[in-house]
PDB file of C-alpha atoms in Angstrom:
ATOM      1  CA  MET A   1     -43.159 -24.693 -25.884  1.00 38.00           C
ATOM      2  CA  LEU A   2     -44.121 -27.122 -28.632  1.00 42.00           C
ATOM      3  CA  ALA A   3     -45.876 -30.235 -27.449  1.00 39.00           C
ATOM      4  CA  HIS A   4     -44.065 -33.234 -28.883  1.00 44.00           C
ATOM      5  CA  ARG A   5     -43.870 -36.964 -28.383  1.00 41.00           C
ATOM      6  CA  ARG A   6     -40.957 -39.086 -29.539  1.00 42.00           C
ATOM      7  CA  ARG A   7     -42.012 -42.315 -31.207  1.00 42.00           C
ATOM      8  CA  ALA A   8     -40.193 -45.627 -31.414  1.00 37.00           C
ATOM      9  CA  ASN A   9     -39.327 -45.076 -35.067  1.00 42.00           C
ATOM     10  CA  GLY A  10     -37.345 -41.922 -34.232  1.00 47.00           C
ATOM     11  CA  ARG A  11     -39.971 -39.537 -35.568  1.00 54.00           C
ATOM     12  CA  VAL A  12     -41.644 -36.814 -33.571  1.00 51.00           C
ATOM     13  CA  ARG A  13     -45.309 -35.903 -33.563  1.00 50.00           C
ATOM     14  CA  MET A  14     -45.623 -32.201 -32.881  1.00 49.00           C
ATOM     15  CA  ARG A  15     -48.853 -30.386 -32.116  1.00 46.00           C
ATOM     16  CA  SER A  16     -49.137 -27.151 -34.050  1.00 42.00           C
ATOM     17  CA  GLY A  17     -50.742 -23.926 -32.898  1.00 43.00           C
ATOM     18  CA  ALA A  18     -53.737 -24.811 -35.078  1.00 35.00           C
ATOM     19  CA  TRP A  19     -54.034 -28.168 -33.246  1.00 32.00           C
ATOM     20  CA  ARG A  20     -53.379 -30.140 -36.393  1.00 47.00           C
ATOM     21  CA  MET A  21     -51.050 -33.092 -36.181  1.00 45.00           C
ATOM     22  CA  THR A  22     -48.196 -33.946 -38.497  1.00 60.00           C
ATOM     23  CA  THR A  23     -45.504 -36.571 -38.341  1.00 66.00           C
ATOM     24  CA  VAL A  24     -42.029 -35.404 -39.318  1.00 78.00           C
ATOM     25  CA  SER A  25     -38.493 -36.577 -38.661  1.00 91.00           C
ATOM     26  CA  MET A  26     -36.830 -34.084 -36.337  1.00 94.00           C
ATOM     27  CA  VAL A  27     -33.556 -34.463 -38.229  1.00 94.00           C
ATOM     28  CA  GLU A  28     -35.319 -33.793 -41.532  1.00 96.00           C
ATOM     29  CA  LEU A  29     -37.128 -30.821 -40.024  1.00 97.00           C
ATOM     30  CA  GLN A  30     -33.876 -29.309 -38.760  1.00 97.00           C
ATOM     31  CA  GLN A  31     -32.286 -29.811 -42.170  1.00 97.00           C
ATOM     32  CA  LEU A  32     -35.216 -28.050 -43.817  1.00 97.00           C
ATOM     33  CA  LEU A  33     -35.097 -25.191 -41.322  1.00 98.00           C
ATOM     34  CA  ASN A  34     -31.399 -24.752 -42.022  1.00 98.00           C
ATOM     35  CA  LYS A  35     -32.201 -23.898 -45.632  1.00 98.00           C
ATOM     36  CA  VAL A  36     -33.909 -20.719 -44.420  1.00 98.00           C
ATOM     37  CA  GLY A  37     -31.467 -19.588 -41.747  1.00 98.00           C
ATOM     38  CA  GLY A  38     -32.088 -21.869 -38.789  1.00 98.00           C
ATOM     39  CA  ILE A  39     -28.309 -22.504 -38.448  1.00 98.00           C
ATOM     40  CA  LEU A  40     -29.178 -25.478 -36.256  1.00 98.00           C
ATOM     41  CA  GLU A  41     -27.005 -28.305 -35.081  1.00 97.00           C
ATOM     42  CA  VAL A  42     -28.784 -31.265 -36.655  1.00 97.00           C
ATOM     43  CA  ASP A  43     -29.091 -33.402 -33.532  1.00 95.00           C
ATOM     44  CA  GLY A  44     -32.677 -34.632 -33.732  1.00 94.00           C
ATOM     45  CA  LYS A  45     -33.623 -32.826 -30.522  1.00 92.00           C
ATOM     46  CA  ALA A  46     -36.529 -30.396 -30.197  1.00 89.00           C
ATOM     47  CA  GLY A  47     -34.796 -27.697 -28.180  1.00 93.00           C
ATOM     48  CA  PRO A  48     -35.169 -23.914 -27.888  1.00 95.00           C
ATOM     49  CA  GLU A  49     -33.074 -23.227 -31.004  1.00 96.00           C
ATOM     50  CA  THR A  50     -35.327 -25.444 -33.111  1.00 96.00           C
ATOM     51  CA  GLU A  51     -38.415 -23.764 -31.680  1.00 96.00           C
ATOM     52  CA  LEU A  52     -36.990 -20.341 -32.558  1.00 96.00           C
ATOM     53  CA  ALA A  53     -36.244 -21.543 -36.092  1.00 97.00           C
ATOM     54  CA  ILE A  54     -39.823 -22.798 -36.428  1.00 97.00           C
ATOM     55  CA  ARG A  55     -41.201 -19.421 -35.333  1.00 96.00           C
ATOM     56  CA  ASP A  56     -38.918 -17.599 -37.768  1.00 96.00           C
ATOM     57  CA  ALA A  57     -39.873 -19.927 -40.615  1.00 97.00           C
ATOM     58  CA  ARG A  58     -43.596 -19.538 -39.981  1.00 97.00           C
ATOM     59  CA  GLU A  59     -43.210 -15.768 -40.047  1.00 96.00           C
ATOM     60  CA  ALA A  60     -41.184 -15.911 -43.272  1.00 96.00           C
ATOM     61  CA  ALA A  61     -43.808 -18.173 -44.839  1.00 97.00           C
ATOM     62  CA  GLY A  62     -46.633 -15.838 -43.847  1.00 97.00           C
ATOM     63  CA  LEU A  63     -48.189 -18.511 -41.645  1.00 97.00           C
ATOM     64  CA  PRO A  64     -49.907 -17.806 -38.323  1.00 96.00           C
ATOM     65  CA  ALA A  65     -48.018 -18.454 -35.116  1.00 94.00           C
ATOM     66  CA  GLY A  66     -47.893 -22.116 -34.218  1.00 92.00           C
ATOM     67  CA  GLY A  67     -45.780 -25.226 -34.408  1.00 91.00           C
ATOM     68  CA  VAL A  68     -45.014 -27.750 -37.104  1.00 93.00           C
ATOM     69  CA  ASP A  69     -47.832 -28.525 -39.513  1.00 93.00           C
ATOM     70  CA  ASP A  70     -48.204 -29.666 -43.093  1.00 93.00           C
ATOM     71  CA  ALA A  71     -48.285 -26.096 -44.399  1.00 95.00           C
ATOM     72  CA  LEU A  72     -44.927 -25.250 -42.833  1.00 96.00           C
ATOM     73  CA  VAL A  73     -43.277 -28.459 -43.998  1.00 96.00           C
ATOM     74  CA  ALA A  74     -44.609 -27.954 -47.536  1.00 96.00           C
ATOM     75  CA  TRP A  75     -43.281 -24.383 -47.600  1.00 97.00           C
ATOM     76  CA  LEU A  76     -39.869 -25.456 -46.319  1.00 97.00           C
ATOM     77  CA  GLN A  77     -39.609 -28.209 -48.907  1.00 96.00           C
ATOM     78  CA  LYS A  78     -40.162 -25.661 -51.679  1.00 97.00           C
ATOM     79  CA  GLN A  79     -37.361 -23.361 -50.522  1.00 98.00           C
ATOM     80  CA  PRO A  80     -34.101 -23.420 -52.494  1.00 98.00           C
ATOM     81  CA  ASP A  81     -30.824 -24.459 -50.954  1.00 98.00           C
ATOM     82  CA  PRO A  82     -28.833 -21.426 -49.765  1.00 98.00           C
ATOM     83  CA  SER A  83     -25.959 -22.208 -52.160  1.00 98.00           C
ATOM     84  CA  PRO A  84     -25.743 -24.045 -55.494  1.00 98.00           C
ATOM     85  CA  VAL A  85     -22.145 -25.048 -54.732  1.00 98.00           C
ATOM     86  CA  VAL A  86     -21.814 -25.542 -50.969  1.00 99.00           C
ATOM     87  CA  PRO A  87     -24.257 -28.040 -49.425  1.00 98.00           C
ATOM     88  CA  THR A  88     -26.554 -26.660 -46.760  1.00 98.00           C
ATOM     89  CA  GLU A  89     -24.660 -28.612 -44.094  1.00 98.00           C
ATOM     90  CA  GLY A  90     -21.512 -26.723 -45.086  1.00 98.00           C
ATOM     91  CA  VAL A  91     -23.251 -23.345 -45.265  1.00 99.00           C
ATOM     92  CA  VAL A  92     -24.542 -23.863 -41.733  1.00 98.00           C
ATOM     93  CA  PHE A  93     -21.113 -25.018 -40.533  1.00 98.00           C
ATOM     94  CA  ILE A  94     -19.496 -21.790 -41.751  1.00 98.00           C
ATOM     95  CA  ALA A  95     -22.259 -19.638 -40.268  1.00 98.00           C
ATOM     96  CA  ARG A  96     -22.049 -21.414 -36.910  1.00 97.00           C
ATOM     97  CA  GLN A  97     -18.281 -20.949 -36.859  1.00 95.00           C
ATOM     98  CA  GLU A  98     -18.889 -17.218 -37.140  1.00 93.00           C
ATOM     99  CA  VAL A  99     -21.872 -16.698 -34.815  1.00 95.00           C
ATOM    100  CA  SER A 100     -22.325 -20.043 -32.980  1.00 95.00           C
ATOM    101  CA  SER A 101     -26.133 -20.082 -33.054  1.00 96.00           C
ATOM    102  CA  ARG A 102     -29.180 -17.986 -33.841  1.00 95.00           C
ATOM    103  CA  THR A 103     -29.652 -17.147 -30.158  1.00 96.00           C
ATOM    104  CA  ASN A 104     -25.999 -16.223 -29.731  1.00 96.00           C
ATOM    105  CA  TYR A 105     -26.263 -13.961 -32.774  1.00 97.00           C
ATOM    106  CA  ASP A 106     -29.070 -12.013 -31.123  1.00 96.00           C
ATOM    107  CA  HIS A 107     -27.224 -11.831 -27.792  1.00 95.00           C
ATOM    108  CA  ALA A 108     -23.626 -11.255 -28.894  1.00 94.00           C
ATOM    109  CA  CYS A 109     -23.309 -10.598 -32.632  1.00 95.00           C
ATOM    110  CA  ALA A 110     -26.231  -8.398 -33.657  1.00 97.00           C
ATOM    111  CA  LYS A 111     -24.338  -5.287 -32.591  1.00 97.00           C
ATOM    112  CA  PRO A 112     -21.039  -4.454 -34.311  1.00 97.00           C
ATOM    113  CA  THR A 113     -18.130  -6.272 -32.693  1.00 96.00           C
ATOM    114  CA  TRP A 114     -14.355  -6.262 -32.822  1.00 94.00           C
ATOM    115  CA  PRO A 115     -12.880  -9.805 -32.780  1.00 89.00           C
ATOM    116  CA  GLY A 116      -9.444  -8.446 -31.887  1.00 88.00           C
ATOM    117  CA  GLY A 117      -6.050  -8.429 -33.555  1.00 86.00           C
ATOM    118  CA  GLU A 118      -5.915  -6.920 -37.034  1.00 86.00           C
ATOM    119  CA  SER A 119      -9.635  -7.342 -37.634  1.00 90.00           C
ATOM    120  CA  GLY A 120     -11.898  -4.457 -38.407  1.00 94.00           C
ATOM    121  CA  VAL A 121     -15.313  -3.781 -36.974  1.00 96.00           C
ATOM    122  CA  THR A 122     -17.326  -6.888 -37.823  1.00 96.00           C
ATOM    123  CA  ILE A 123     -21.044  -7.103 -38.532  1.00 96.00           C
ATOM    124  CA  GLY A 124     -23.502  -9.790 -39.522  1.00 96.00           C
ATOM    125  CA  ILE A 125     -22.119 -13.268 -40.098  1.00 95.00           C
ATOM    126  CA  GLY A 126     -18.406 -12.531 -39.966  1.00 91.00           C
ATOM    127  CA  TYR A 127     -18.429  -9.529 -42.315  1.00 92.00           C
ATOM    128  CA  ASP A 128     -15.225  -7.611 -41.536  1.00 92.00           C
ATOM    129  CA  LEU A 129     -15.507  -3.964 -42.584  1.00 95.00           C
ATOM    130  CA  ARG A 130     -11.733  -3.673 -42.840  1.00 93.00           C
ATOM    131  CA  PHE A 131     -11.243  -6.396 -45.429  1.00 86.00           C
ATOM    132  CA  GLN A 132     -14.540  -6.401 -47.345  1.00 83.00           C
ATOM    133  CA  GLY A 133     -14.905  -3.827 -50.080  1.00 81.00           C
ATOM    134  CA  ASP A 134     -18.545  -4.169 -51.098  1.00 88.00           C
ATOM    135  CA  PHE A 135     -20.363  -2.586 -48.179  1.00 92.00           C
ATOM    136  CA  GLU A 136     -22.472  -0.305 -50.359  1.00 93.00           C
ATOM    137  CA  SER A 137     -23.888  -3.108 -52.494  1.00 90.00           C
ATOM    138  CA  CYS A 138     -24.146  -5.656 -49.684  1.00 90.00           C
ATOM    139  CA  TRP A 139     -25.354  -3.727 -46.696  1.00 94.00           C
ATOM    140  CA  ALA A 140     -26.545  -0.214 -47.516  1.00 92.00           C
ATOM    141  CA  PRO A 141     -29.810  -1.415 -49.150  1.00 93.00           C
ATOM    142  CA  ARG A 142     -30.564  -3.682 -46.168  1.00 94.00           C
ATOM    143  CA  LEU A 143     -29.897  -1.365 -43.237  1.00 96.00           C
ATOM    144  CA  PRO A 144     -31.526   1.786 -41.888  1.00 95.00           C
ATOM    145  CA  ALA A 145     -29.766   4.852 -43.279  1.00 96.00           C
ATOM    146  CA  ALA A 146     -28.508   5.874 -39.831  1.00 97.00           C
ATOM    147  CA  THR A 147     -26.914   2.456 -39.245  1.00 97.00           C
ATOM    148  CA  ALA A 148     -25.197   2.453 -42.632  1.00 96.00           C
ATOM    149  CA  ALA A 149     -23.923   6.000 -42.053  1.00 97.00           C
ATOM    150  CA  ALA A 150     -22.468   5.054 -38.663  1.00 97.00           C
ATOM    151  CA  LEU A 151     -20.630   2.052 -40.109  1.00 97.00           C
ATOM    152  CA  ARG A 152     -19.135   3.752 -43.182  1.00 96.00           C
ATOM    153  CA  PRO A 153     -16.246   5.488 -41.341  1.00 96.00           C
ATOM    154  CA  TRP A 154     -14.929   2.033 -40.345  1.00 96.00           C
ATOM    155  CA  ILE A 155     -14.708   0.625 -43.852  1.00 96.00           C
ATOM    156  CA  GLY A 156     -11.091  -0.330 -44.532  1.00 95.00           C
ATOM    157  CA  LYS A 157      -9.914   0.522 -41.012  1.00 95.00           C
ATOM    158  CA  GLN A 158      -8.618  -1.618 -38.177  1.00 94.00           C
ATOM    159  CA  GLY A 159     -11.156  -1.943 -35.418  1.00 96.00           C
ATOM    160  CA  SER A 160     -10.865  -1.607 -31.671  1.00 96.00           C
ATOM    161  CA  ALA A 161     -12.907  -2.222 -28.569  1.00 96.00           C
ATOM    162  CA  ALA A 162     -13.650   1.496 -28.454  1.00 97.00           C
ATOM    163  CA  ALA A 163     -14.886   1.433 -32.042  1.00 97.00           C
ATOM    164  CA  ALA A 164     -17.290  -1.400 -31.308  1.00 97.00           C
ATOM    165  CA  ALA A 165     -18.483   0.344 -28.148  1.00 97.00           C
ATOM    166  CA  SER A 166     -19.178   3.538 -30.084  1.00 97.00           C
ATOM    167  CA  LEU A 167     -21.510   1.574 -32.386  1.00 98.00           C
ATOM    168  CA  SER A 168     -23.386  -0.291 -29.662  1.00 97.00           C
ATOM    169  CA  GLN A 169     -26.651   1.542 -30.321  1.00 97.00           C
ATOM    170  CA  TYR A 170     -26.878  -0.058 -33.772  1.00 98.00           C
ATOM    171  CA  SER A 171     -28.087  -3.582 -34.466  1.00 97.00           C
ATOM    172  CA  ILE A 172     -27.998  -5.803 -37.553  1.00 97.00           C
ATOM    173  CA  PRO A 173     -31.149  -7.945 -37.877  1.00 95.00           C
ATOM    174  CA  PHE A 174     -30.310 -11.627 -38.251  1.00 96.00           C
ATOM    175  CA  PHE A 175     -32.136 -12.147 -41.507  1.00 95.00           C
ATOM    176  CA  ALA A 176     -30.422  -9.148 -43.076  1.00 95.00           C
ATOM    177  CA  ALA A 177     -27.161 -10.829 -42.058  1.00 96.00           C
ATOM    178  CA  TRP A 178     -28.312 -14.209 -43.432  1.00 97.00           C
ATOM    179  CA  ASP A 179     -29.393 -12.583 -46.696  1.00 96.00           C
ATOM    180  CA  VAL A 180     -26.015 -10.888 -47.173  1.00 96.00           C
ATOM    181  CA  PHE A 181     -24.170 -14.057 -46.162  1.00 96.00           C
ATOM    182  CA  THR A 182     -25.979 -16.394 -48.561  1.00 97.00           C
ATOM    183  CA  ALA A 183     -26.691 -14.051 -51.471  1.00 95.00           C
ATOM    184  CA  LEU A 184     -23.442 -12.082 -51.579  1.00 93.00           C
ATOM    185  CA  THR A 185     -20.666 -13.011 -49.143  1.00 93.00           C
ATOM    186  CA  LEU A 186     -20.719 -16.782 -49.613  1.00 96.00           C
ATOM    187  CA  PRO A 187     -20.831 -16.640 -53.436  1.00 96.00           C
ATOM    188  CA  ALA A 188     -17.873 -14.247 -53.321  1.00 93.00           C
ATOM    189  CA  GLU A 189     -15.978 -16.702 -51.108  1.00 95.00           C
ATOM    190  CA  VAL A 190     -16.797 -19.530 -53.518  1.00 98.00           C
ATOM    191  CA  ARG A 191     -15.333 -17.469 -56.365  1.00 97.00           C
ATOM    192  CA  SER A 192     -12.284 -16.709 -54.254  1.00 97.00           C
ATOM    193  CA  THR A 193     -11.867 -20.408 -53.459  1.00 98.00           C
ATOM    194  CA  GLU A 194     -12.156 -21.355 -57.115  1.00 98.00           C
ATOM    195  CA  GLY A 195      -9.628 -18.668 -57.995  1.00 98.00           C
ATOM    196  CA  ALA A 196      -7.113 -20.447 -55.789  1.00 97.00           C
ATOM    197  CA  TYR A 197      -8.103 -24.101 -56.209  1.00 98.00           C
ATOM    198  CA  GLY A 198      -9.962 -24.334 -59.508  1.00 97.00           C
ATOM    199  CA  ASP A 199     -13.488 -25.498 -60.271  1.00 98.00           C
ATOM    200  CA  LEU A 200     -15.080 -26.897 -57.114  1.00 98.00           C
ATOM    201  CA  MET A 201     -17.886 -28.853 -58.746  1.00 98.00           C
ATOM    202  CA  PRO A 202     -15.840 -32.018 -59.479  1.00 98.00           C
ATOM    203  CA  LEU A 203     -15.236 -32.362 -55.727  1.00 98.00           C
ATOM    204  CA  PRO A 204     -17.746 -34.131 -53.458  1.00 98.00           C
ATOM    205  CA  PRO A 205     -20.142 -31.595 -51.893  1.00 98.00           C
ATOM    206  CA  LEU A 206     -18.783 -31.778 -48.344  1.00 99.00           C
ATOM    207  CA  CYS A 207     -15.233 -31.445 -49.670  1.00 99.00           C
ATOM    208  CA  ARG A 208     -16.300 -28.222 -51.378  1.00 99.00           C
ATOM    209  CA  ALA A 209     -17.731 -27.062 -48.055  1.00 99.00           C
ATOM    210  CA  ALA A 210     -14.498 -27.783 -46.178  1.00 99.00           C
ATOM    211  CA  LEU A 211     -12.434 -25.879 -48.734  1.00 99.00           C
ATOM    212  CA  VAL A 212     -14.738 -22.848 -48.808  1.00 98.00           C
ATOM    213  CA  SER A 213     -14.743 -22.798 -44.999  1.00 97.00           C
ATOM    214  CA  LEU A 214     -10.952 -22.747 -45.013  1.00 97.00           C
ATOM    215  CA  VAL A 215     -10.767 -19.870 -47.490  1.00 96.00           C
ATOM    216  CA  TYR A 216     -13.578 -18.004 -45.714  1.00 93.00           C
ATOM    217  CA  ASN A 217     -11.472 -18.135 -42.561  1.00 91.00           C
ATOM    218  CA  ARG A 218      -7.939 -17.746 -43.930  1.00 92.00           C
ATOM    219  CA  GLY A 219      -8.260 -16.141 -47.340  1.00 91.00           C
ATOM    220  CA  PRO A 220      -7.181 -17.691 -50.657  1.00 94.00           C
ATOM    221  CA  GLY A 221      -3.424 -17.079 -50.576  1.00 94.00           C
ATOM    222  CA  LEU A 222      -1.273 -20.143 -51.302  1.00 95.00           C
ATOM    223  CA  GLY A 223       2.145 -18.732 -50.462  1.00 89.00           C
ATOM    224  CA  ASP A 224       5.322 -19.332 -52.450  1.00 89.00           C
ATOM    225  CA  PRO A 225       5.553 -22.591 -54.422  1.00 88.00           C
ATOM    226  CA  GLY A 226       8.885 -23.545 -52.885  1.00 86.00           C
ATOM    227  CA  ASP A 227       7.930 -22.791 -49.285  1.00 88.00           C
ATOM    228  CA  THR A 228       7.187 -26.051 -47.469  1.00 88.00           C
ATOM    229  CA  THR A 229       7.180 -24.726 -43.903  1.00 91.00           C
ATOM    230  CA  GLY A 230       5.564 -21.284 -44.084  1.00 94.00           C
ATOM    231  CA  PRO A 231       2.089 -20.424 -42.799  1.00 95.00           C
ATOM    232  CA  ARG A 232       0.537 -21.045 -46.237  1.00 96.00           C
ATOM    233  CA  SER A 233       2.391 -24.249 -47.111  1.00 97.00           C
ATOM    234  CA  GLU A 234      -0.516 -26.559 -46.267  1.00 98.00           C
ATOM    235  CA  MET A 235      -2.906 -24.496 -48.376  1.00 97.00           C
ATOM    236  CA  ARG A 236      -0.597 -24.894 -51.357  1.00 97.00           C
ATOM    237  CA  ALA A 237      -0.213 -28.587 -50.577  1.00 97.00           C
ATOM    238  CA  ILE A 238      -4.004 -28.962 -50.699  1.00 98.00           C
ATOM    239  CA  HIS A 239      -4.006 -27.267 -54.104  1.00 98.00           C
ATOM    240  CA  ASP A 240      -1.352 -29.645 -55.405  1.00 97.00           C
ATOM    241  CA  LEU A 241      -3.110 -32.723 -54.011  1.00 98.00           C
ATOM    242  CA  ILE A 242      -6.373 -31.716 -55.677  1.00 98.00           C
ATOM    243  CA  GLN A 243      -4.567 -31.249 -58.976  1.00 97.00           C
ATOM    244  CA  LYS A 244      -3.090 -34.753 -58.636  1.00 98.00           C
ATOM    245  CA  ASN A 245      -6.459 -36.181 -57.544  1.00 97.00           C
ATOM    246  CA  GLU A 246      -4.932 -37.415 -54.293  1.00 98.00           C
ATOM    247  CA  LEU A 247      -7.960 -36.326 -52.330  1.00 98.00           C
ATOM    248  CA  ASP A 248      -7.489 -38.832 -49.522  1.00 98.00           C
ATOM    249  CA  LYS A 249      -4.310 -37.018 -48.471  1.00 99.00           C
ATOM    250  CA  VAL A 250      -6.001 -33.634 -48.018  1.00 99.00           C
ATOM    251  CA  PRO A 251      -7.358 -34.087 -44.448  1.00 99.00           C
ATOM    252  CA  ALA A 252      -3.823 -34.414 -43.100  1.00 99.00           C
ATOM    253  CA  GLN A 253      -3.063 -30.935 -44.449  1.00 98.00           C
ATOM    254  CA  PHE A 254      -6.033 -29.431 -42.600  1.00 99.00           C
ATOM    255  CA  LEU A 255      -4.737 -31.031 -39.417  1.00 99.00           C
ATOM    256  CA  SER A 256      -1.164 -29.927 -40.090  1.00 98.00           C
ATOM    257  CA  MET A 257      -2.335 -26.306 -40.098  1.00 97.00           C
ATOM    258  CA  GLN A 258      -3.151 -26.616 -36.409  1.00 97.00           C
ATOM    259  CA  ARG A 259       0.545 -25.949 -35.741  1.00 97.00           C
ATOM    260  CA  LEU A 260      -0.097 -22.302 -36.585  1.00 96.00           C
ATOM    261  CA  TRP A 261      -2.408 -21.672 -33.625  1.00 95.00           C
ATOM    262  CA  PRO A 262      -0.951 -23.369 -30.531  1.00 95.00           C
ATOM    263  CA  ASN A 263      -3.005 -21.125 -28.244  1.00 93.00           C
ATOM    264  CA  ALA A 264      -6.212 -20.867 -30.282  1.00 92.00           C
ATOM    265  CA  ALA A 265      -8.352 -23.888 -29.505  1.00 95.00           C
ATOM    266  CA  GLY A 266     -11.197 -22.604 -31.663  1.00 93.00           C
ATOM    267  CA  LEU A 267      -9.106 -22.447 -34.821  1.00 93.00           C
ATOM    268  CA  ARG A 268      -7.573 -25.846 -34.157  1.00 96.00           C
ATOM    269  CA  ALA A 269     -11.052 -27.287 -33.684  1.00 97.00           C
ATOM    270  CA  ARG A 270     -12.228 -25.663 -36.917  1.00 97.00           C
ATOM    271  CA  ARG A 271      -9.385 -27.244 -38.892  1.00 98.00           C
ATOM    272  CA  ALA A 272     -10.174 -30.631 -37.335  1.00 99.00           C
ATOM    273  CA  ALA A 273     -13.844 -30.248 -38.250  1.00 98.00           C
ATOM    274  CA  GLU A 274     -12.915 -29.314 -41.824  1.00 99.00           C
ATOM    275  CA  ALA A 275     -10.665 -32.370 -42.055  1.00 99.00           C
ATOM    276  CA  GLN A 276     -13.541 -34.563 -40.862  1.00 99.00           C
ATOM    277  CA  MET A 277     -15.935 -32.889 -43.297  1.00 99.00           C
ATOM    278  CA  TRP A 278     -13.544 -33.649 -46.155  1.00 99.00           C
ATOM    279  CA  GLN A 279     -13.337 -37.290 -45.062  1.00 98.00           C
ATOM    280  CA  ASP A 280     -17.113 -37.477 -44.799  1.00 98.00           C
ATOM    281  CA  GLY A 281     -17.385 -36.049 -48.300  1.00 98.00           C
ATOM    282  CA  LEU A 282     -15.082 -38.709 -49.716  1.00 98.00           C
ATOM    283  CA  ALA A 283     -16.962 -41.449 -47.866  1.00 98.00           C
ATOM    284  CA  ALA A 284     -20.317 -40.203 -49.163  1.00 96.00           C
ATOM    285  CA  ALA A 285     -18.968 -40.097 -52.716  1.00 96.00           C
ATOM    286  CA  LYS A 286     -17.810 -43.715 -52.463  1.00 93.00           C
ATOM    287  CA  THR A 287     -21.219 -44.897 -51.275  1.00 89.00           C
ATOM    288  CA  GLY A 288     -23.145 -42.740 -53.719  1.00 81.00           C
ATOM    289  CA  GLY A 289     -24.473 -40.470 -50.952  1.00 69.00           C
TER     290      GLY A 289
END
């Protein structure tokens, strides 16, 4: 465990493995760790997930085992954001929606899974082999040959519990999954989102994140222009509101989509979180944040 003491100013002094001392805001530290795959809830608390992210970051930086020190913070500050379009907060939101946390990934998502329904066998951070067509460029260079060979027969096919069970001997390392997610999958989803909704850059950063999260989860289809009650009607309404620059009306459309999943609390919660993210983006834009 990392020795730490919370100070009155909300900052935490953490003793590193080298017994050096550094003062760093826990919130700022978690935000920095999220740039390199921490996928942390930014709550200002030094819990097990944050400690795991620190260990991972030190290893990635080529630093000896230890805690938080100036060398780690300096390395983290030099790392690029995971996306030039979606803010890191949004990237982490999407990743957490898919795998919940770094620990949960290792326990429940590292092996191929089948989410159910029409999904295919799913690997990494929500990569569905049935609906993704770039396995060879995304995954083959990052996986052992035997793992890639075992997964190939499931490309383009509906999955099943039996399919996932048959692949249980294979595991996808988290940072291979993070690399594919940030370098390939997320940029593809940004392009897909822009194909449906137009250039994202004029939107506030958190609004971009909410929209990419929606498309990542539901796909880019907008349905028929005249359909005001179908399953895609709210997605088209969002498109039209963006075109008219009526951005304050968009959150209601995220919430309206909840009607589609009366028995799926997770999806309803995701739409509510996206609506809040959009509102937060508008608020930040108004205050210059």
